[in-house]
Amino acid sequence: FLKDKIGEWDGGSVYVSHQEFANNRILNKNTTTTVSQHATHVAGTIMAAGVNPNAKGMAFGLQRLVSYDFNGDSPEMATEANLGMLISNHSYGYIAGWYYNSGATPAARWEWMGTNGEYEDYKFGLYDITARNYDVICYNAPFYLPVKSAGNNRGETGPAVGQTYFRQVGGTWTEFTRTNGDIYSNDSYDCLSLTSNAKNILTVGAISGIPNGPFTS
C-alpha cells in the first residue's frame, strides 16, 4: 500500500546494495548522484528490514522508499505529491550565522555567514521563496507532509571572545577578532533558517543531545 508513498531528500543517493534494502526496496531517482552515508543511514532509520535486528527501521515492512538528492527539491516534491506521496524526510539544513569551515586553507576557521556589520544573520526566521514553495506544495496536496530538520545552527556558536574569525567585506574574506557582544552566537531562540520556517510542514529539532551518544542495549 505504501510503496513509493514515502520519500527521502538528502545529500546524495542511498546505498541500494545494503542488506537492509534487499529486493529493490530503494528507488534512487537521481541516478548520477554519489552514494551518501547520511542518506543511507536516514533510509535505514526509516525502513531497514531488520536483517540485523539492531538496525531495524521504523517502517521495516515498507515495500519501497523513493530517494532524491536535495538539489532542486521543491519541483521534485511537487511532482511526487501529485503522484500520491504521503510523507517525506528532509534531514538537511542551511548554513546561517556561524559556520566552522573545517576545509578552509591554510587552516580550519570560523566564518560569519551573515551580512557584514549585522549582529544577527537575516536568514534566521526568514520566510523565503523556498519556504513559500513548500507551503504551496502542501496546500495543493493536503495529504502530503514534508518532515524537515530544524538544522544544527544552534550548536555552532562561533569563536570565543579574543579568537579570530573571517567574514566577507566587499566580496573578500577578511580576518577579524571576536569581541564581547559583537555578533549573535546562534545559541537561543530564533535559530530556524529558511525552509525550516515553512508553515505547512513539520519541523523537528532536539532540545539536547544524547548525553553518552547512541548505543545498543
Short mmCIF file of C-alpha atoms in Angstrom, two decimals:
data_model
loop_
_atom_site.label_atom_id
_atom_site.label_comp_id
_atom_site.label_asym_id
_atom_site.label_seq_id
_atom_site.Cartn_x
_atom_site.Cartn_y
_atom_site.Cartn_z
CA PHE A 1 0.00 0.00 0.00
CA LEU A 2 2.78 2.48 0.89
CA LYS A 3 5.13 1.55 -1.94
CA ASP A 4 6.59 4.81 -3.34
CA LYS A 5 4.45 6.83 -0.90
CA ILE A 6 7.35 7.71 1.42
CA GLY A 7 10.28 9.79 0.22
CA GLU A 8 13.67 10.99 1.33
CA TRP A 9 15.61 14.01 0.11
CA ASP A 10 19.21 14.13 1.32
CA GLY A 11 22.81 14.84 0.35
CA GLY A 12 23.14 12.02 -2.17
CA SER A 13 21.95 8.54 -3.11
CA VAL A 14 21.10 5.72 -0.72
CA TYR A 15 23.41 2.68 -0.95
CA VAL A 16 20.93 0.32 -2.59
CA SER A 17 23.10 -2.80 -2.19
CA HIS A 18 22.96 -2.71 1.60
CA GLN A 19 21.48 -5.92 3.02
CA GLU A 20 18.75 -3.96 4.80
CA PHE A 21 17.40 -2.71 1.45
CA ALA A 22 17.41 -6.01 -0.48
CA ASN A 23 14.75 -6.81 -3.09
CA ASN A 24 14.86 -3.36 -4.71
CA ARG A 25 13.43 -1.52 -1.70
CA ILE A 26 15.15 1.77 -2.62
CA LEU A 27 14.29 3.79 -5.74
CA ASN A 28 17.03 6.38 -6.32
CA LYS A 29 15.66 8.95 -8.75
CA ASN A 30 18.91 10.96 -9.03
CA THR A 31 20.90 8.25 -10.77
CA THR A 32 24.11 10.28 -11.21
CA THR A 33 24.40 11.26 -7.54
CA THR A 34 27.18 9.69 -5.48
CA VAL A 35 26.29 7.47 -2.54
CA SER A 36 25.81 9.36 0.73
CA GLN A 37 26.43 7.80 4.14
CA HIS A 38 23.97 10.24 5.68
CA ALA A 39 21.24 9.43 3.17
CA THR A 40 21.85 5.73 3.71
CA HIS A 41 21.64 5.83 7.48
CA VAL A 42 18.50 8.01 7.33
CA ALA A 43 16.92 5.49 4.96
CA GLY A 44 17.86 2.77 7.43
CA THR A 45 16.22 4.64 10.29
CA ILE A 46 13.08 4.88 8.19
CA MET A 47 12.81 1.36 6.75
CA ALA A 48 15.75 -1.01 7.32
CA ALA A 49 14.33 -4.54 7.15
CA GLY A 50 15.96 -5.81 10.34
CA VAL A 51 18.36 -8.36 8.84
CA ASN A 52 20.48 -7.10 11.71
CA PRO A 53 17.91 -6.66 14.50
CA ASN A 54 19.79 -3.65 15.86
CA ALA A 55 19.32 -1.85 12.53
CA LYS A 56 15.58 -2.42 12.18
CA GLY A 57 13.85 0.69 10.87
CA MET A 58 10.62 2.32 12.00
CA ALA A 59 8.72 1.24 8.86
CA PHE A 60 10.63 -2.03 8.35
CA GLY A 61 7.89 -3.51 6.18
CA LEU A 62 7.86 -0.65 3.65
CA GLN A 63 7.99 -2.07 0.15
CA ARG A 64 9.99 0.78 -1.40
CA LEU A 65 11.36 4.21 -0.47
CA VAL A 66 11.77 6.97 -3.06
CA SER A 67 15.10 8.80 -2.78
CA TYR A 68 16.39 12.10 -4.21
CA ASP A 69 19.33 14.37 -3.51
CA PHE A 70 18.38 17.74 -2.05
CA ASN A 71 19.30 19.83 -5.10
CA GLY A 72 16.14 21.20 -6.72
CA ASP A 73 13.95 19.61 -4.07
CA SER A 74 10.82 21.78 -4.48
CA PRO A 75 9.81 20.78 -8.04
CA GLU A 76 10.62 17.13 -7.27
CA MET A 77 8.45 17.27 -4.14
CA ALA A 78 5.60 18.79 -6.15
CA THR A 79 5.86 16.00 -8.72
CA GLU A 80 5.87 13.26 -6.08
CA ALA A 81 3.00 14.87 -4.16
CA ASN A 82 0.95 14.81 -7.38
CA LEU A 83 1.79 11.11 -7.72
CA GLY A 84 0.41 10.43 -4.26
CA MET A 85 3.43 10.64 -1.95
CA LEU A 86 2.24 11.00 1.65
CA ILE A 87 5.32 11.87 3.69
CA SER A 88 8.96 12.73 3.06
CA ASN A 89 12.08 13.23 5.14
CA HIS A 90 14.40 16.24 4.74
CA SER A 91 17.32 15.93 7.18
CA TYR A 92 19.34 18.88 5.93
CA GLY A 93 19.74 22.48 6.90
CA TYR A 94 21.32 25.63 5.57
CA ILE A 95 24.49 27.45 6.51
CA ALA A 96 23.49 30.51 8.52
CA GLY A 97 25.11 32.59 11.22
CA TRP A 98 28.34 30.99 12.37
CA TYR A 99 29.94 28.21 10.33
CA TYR A 100 33.09 26.26 11.21
CA ASN A 101 34.79 25.68 7.87
CA SER A 102 36.97 22.62 8.51
CA GLY A 103 38.07 22.53 4.87
CA ALA A 104 39.40 26.07 4.69
CA THR A 105 43.03 26.67 3.71
CA PRO A 106 45.56 27.06 5.11
CA ALA A 107 43.67 26.10 8.29
CA ALA A 108 40.16 25.45 9.55
CA ARG A 109 38.39 28.60 10.74
CA TRP A 110 35.15 30.15 11.94
CA GLU A 111 33.24 32.13 9.32
CA TRP A 112 30.40 34.60 9.80
CA MET A 113 27.79 33.93 7.10
CA GLY A 114 25.61 36.93 7.84
CA THR A 115 25.82 40.38 6.34
CA ASN A 116 28.93 42.34 7.25
CA GLY A 117 28.21 44.61 10.20
CA GLU A 118 24.96 42.89 11.22
CA TYR A 119 24.51 41.44 14.73
CA GLU A 120 22.32 38.52 13.59
CA ASP A 121 22.08 36.68 10.29
CA TYR A 122 18.88 37.72 8.49
CA LYS A 123 18.31 34.11 7.36
CA PHE A 124 17.09 33.13 10.83
CA GLY A 125 13.31 33.38 10.87
CA LEU A 126 13.21 34.38 7.19
CA TYR A 127 10.18 33.18 5.25
CA ASP A 128 11.90 32.97 1.87
CA ILE A 129 10.64 31.89 -1.54
CA THR A 130 11.63 28.26 -0.97
CA ALA A 131 9.67 28.12 2.30
CA ARG A 132 6.72 29.54 0.39
CA ASN A 133 7.19 26.89 -2.31
CA TYR A 134 7.00 24.17 0.36
CA ASP A 135 3.77 25.67 1.67
CA VAL A 136 2.22 25.91 -1.79
CA ILE A 137 3.07 22.25 -2.45
CA CYS A 138 1.40 21.20 0.80
CA TYR A 139 -1.61 23.44 0.19
CA ASN A 140 -2.15 21.82 -3.20
CA ALA A 141 -1.55 18.31 -1.80
CA PRO A 142 -3.22 18.37 1.65
CA PHE A 143 -2.40 14.71 2.40
CA TYR A 144 1.33 15.22 1.83
CA LEU A 145 3.61 16.09 4.79
CA PRO A 146 7.30 17.01 4.44
CA VAL A 147 9.23 16.46 7.68
CA LYS A 148 12.13 18.92 7.91
CA SER A 149 15.06 19.11 10.31
CA ALA A 150 15.43 22.27 12.38
CA GLY A 151 19.12 22.27 11.48
CA ASN A 152 22.26 22.38 13.62
CA ASN A 153 22.76 26.14 13.73
CA ARG A 154 22.15 26.48 17.44
CA GLY A 155 25.17 24.28 18.13
CA GLU A 156 27.52 26.45 16.07
CA THR A 157 28.17 29.40 18.36
CA GLY A 158 31.28 30.89 16.81
CA PRO A 159 34.74 31.56 18.22
CA ALA A 160 35.37 32.60 21.80
CA VAL A 161 35.97 36.27 22.58
CA GLY A 162 39.54 37.12 21.57
CA GLN A 163 39.75 34.44 18.89
CA THR A 164 39.83 35.17 15.17
CA TYR A 165 37.19 34.58 12.52
CA PHE A 166 36.51 35.60 8.92
CA ARG A 167 33.66 37.49 7.32
CA GLN A 168 33.17 38.88 3.83
CA VAL A 169 33.89 42.55 3.28
CA GLY A 170 33.30 43.72 -0.27
CA GLY A 171 33.37 40.12 -1.51
CA THR A 172 36.68 39.29 0.19
CA TRP A 173 37.08 37.03 3.23
CA THR A 174 38.69 39.23 5.86
CA GLU A 175 40.05 38.28 9.28
CA PHE A 176 38.63 39.81 12.47
CA THR A 177 38.92 39.22 16.20
CA ARG A 178 35.78 38.36 18.17
CA THR A 179 34.78 40.92 20.79
CA ASN A 180 32.19 40.66 23.50
CA GLY A 181 28.65 41.16 22.16
CA ASP A 182 29.71 41.93 18.60
CA ILE A 183 27.78 39.13 16.84
CA TYR A 184 24.95 36.87 18.00
CA SER A 185 26.02 33.33 18.93
CA ASN A 186 23.04 31.39 17.44
CA ASP A 187 22.51 29.85 20.89
CA SER A 188 19.00 30.91 21.87
CA TYR A 189 15.59 31.45 20.26
CA ASP A 190 15.20 32.36 16.59
CA CYS A 191 17.56 29.69 15.25
CA LEU A 192 15.46 28.29 12.38
CA SER A 193 16.67 29.31 8.95
CA LEU A 194 14.95 29.49 5.57
CA THR A 195 12.75 26.47 4.67
CA SER A 196 12.55 25.31 8.29
CA ASN A 197 10.20 28.29 8.74
CA ALA A 198 7.55 26.95 6.33
CA LYS A 199 4.09 26.80 7.91
CA ASN A 200 2.56 23.70 6.36
CA ILE A 201 5.38 21.26 7.10
CA LEU A 202 6.57 19.50 10.27
CA THR A 203 9.90 20.89 11.53
CA VAL A 204 11.67 18.69 14.08
CA GLY A 205 14.53 19.63 16.40
CA ALA A 206 16.19 18.22 19.51
CA ILE A 207 16.26 20.06 22.83
CA SER A 208 19.53 18.43 23.85
CA GLY A 209 21.87 15.72 22.66
CA ILE A 210 22.08 12.16 23.97
CA PRO A 211 24.49 12.50 26.93
CA ASN A 212 26.61 9.43 26.12
CA GLY A 213 25.89 9.17 22.41
CA PRO A 214 23.84 6.46 20.65
CA PHE A 215 24.24 2.90 21.89
CA THR A 216 22.64 -0.53 21.70
CA SER A 217 21.49 -2.47 24.74
#
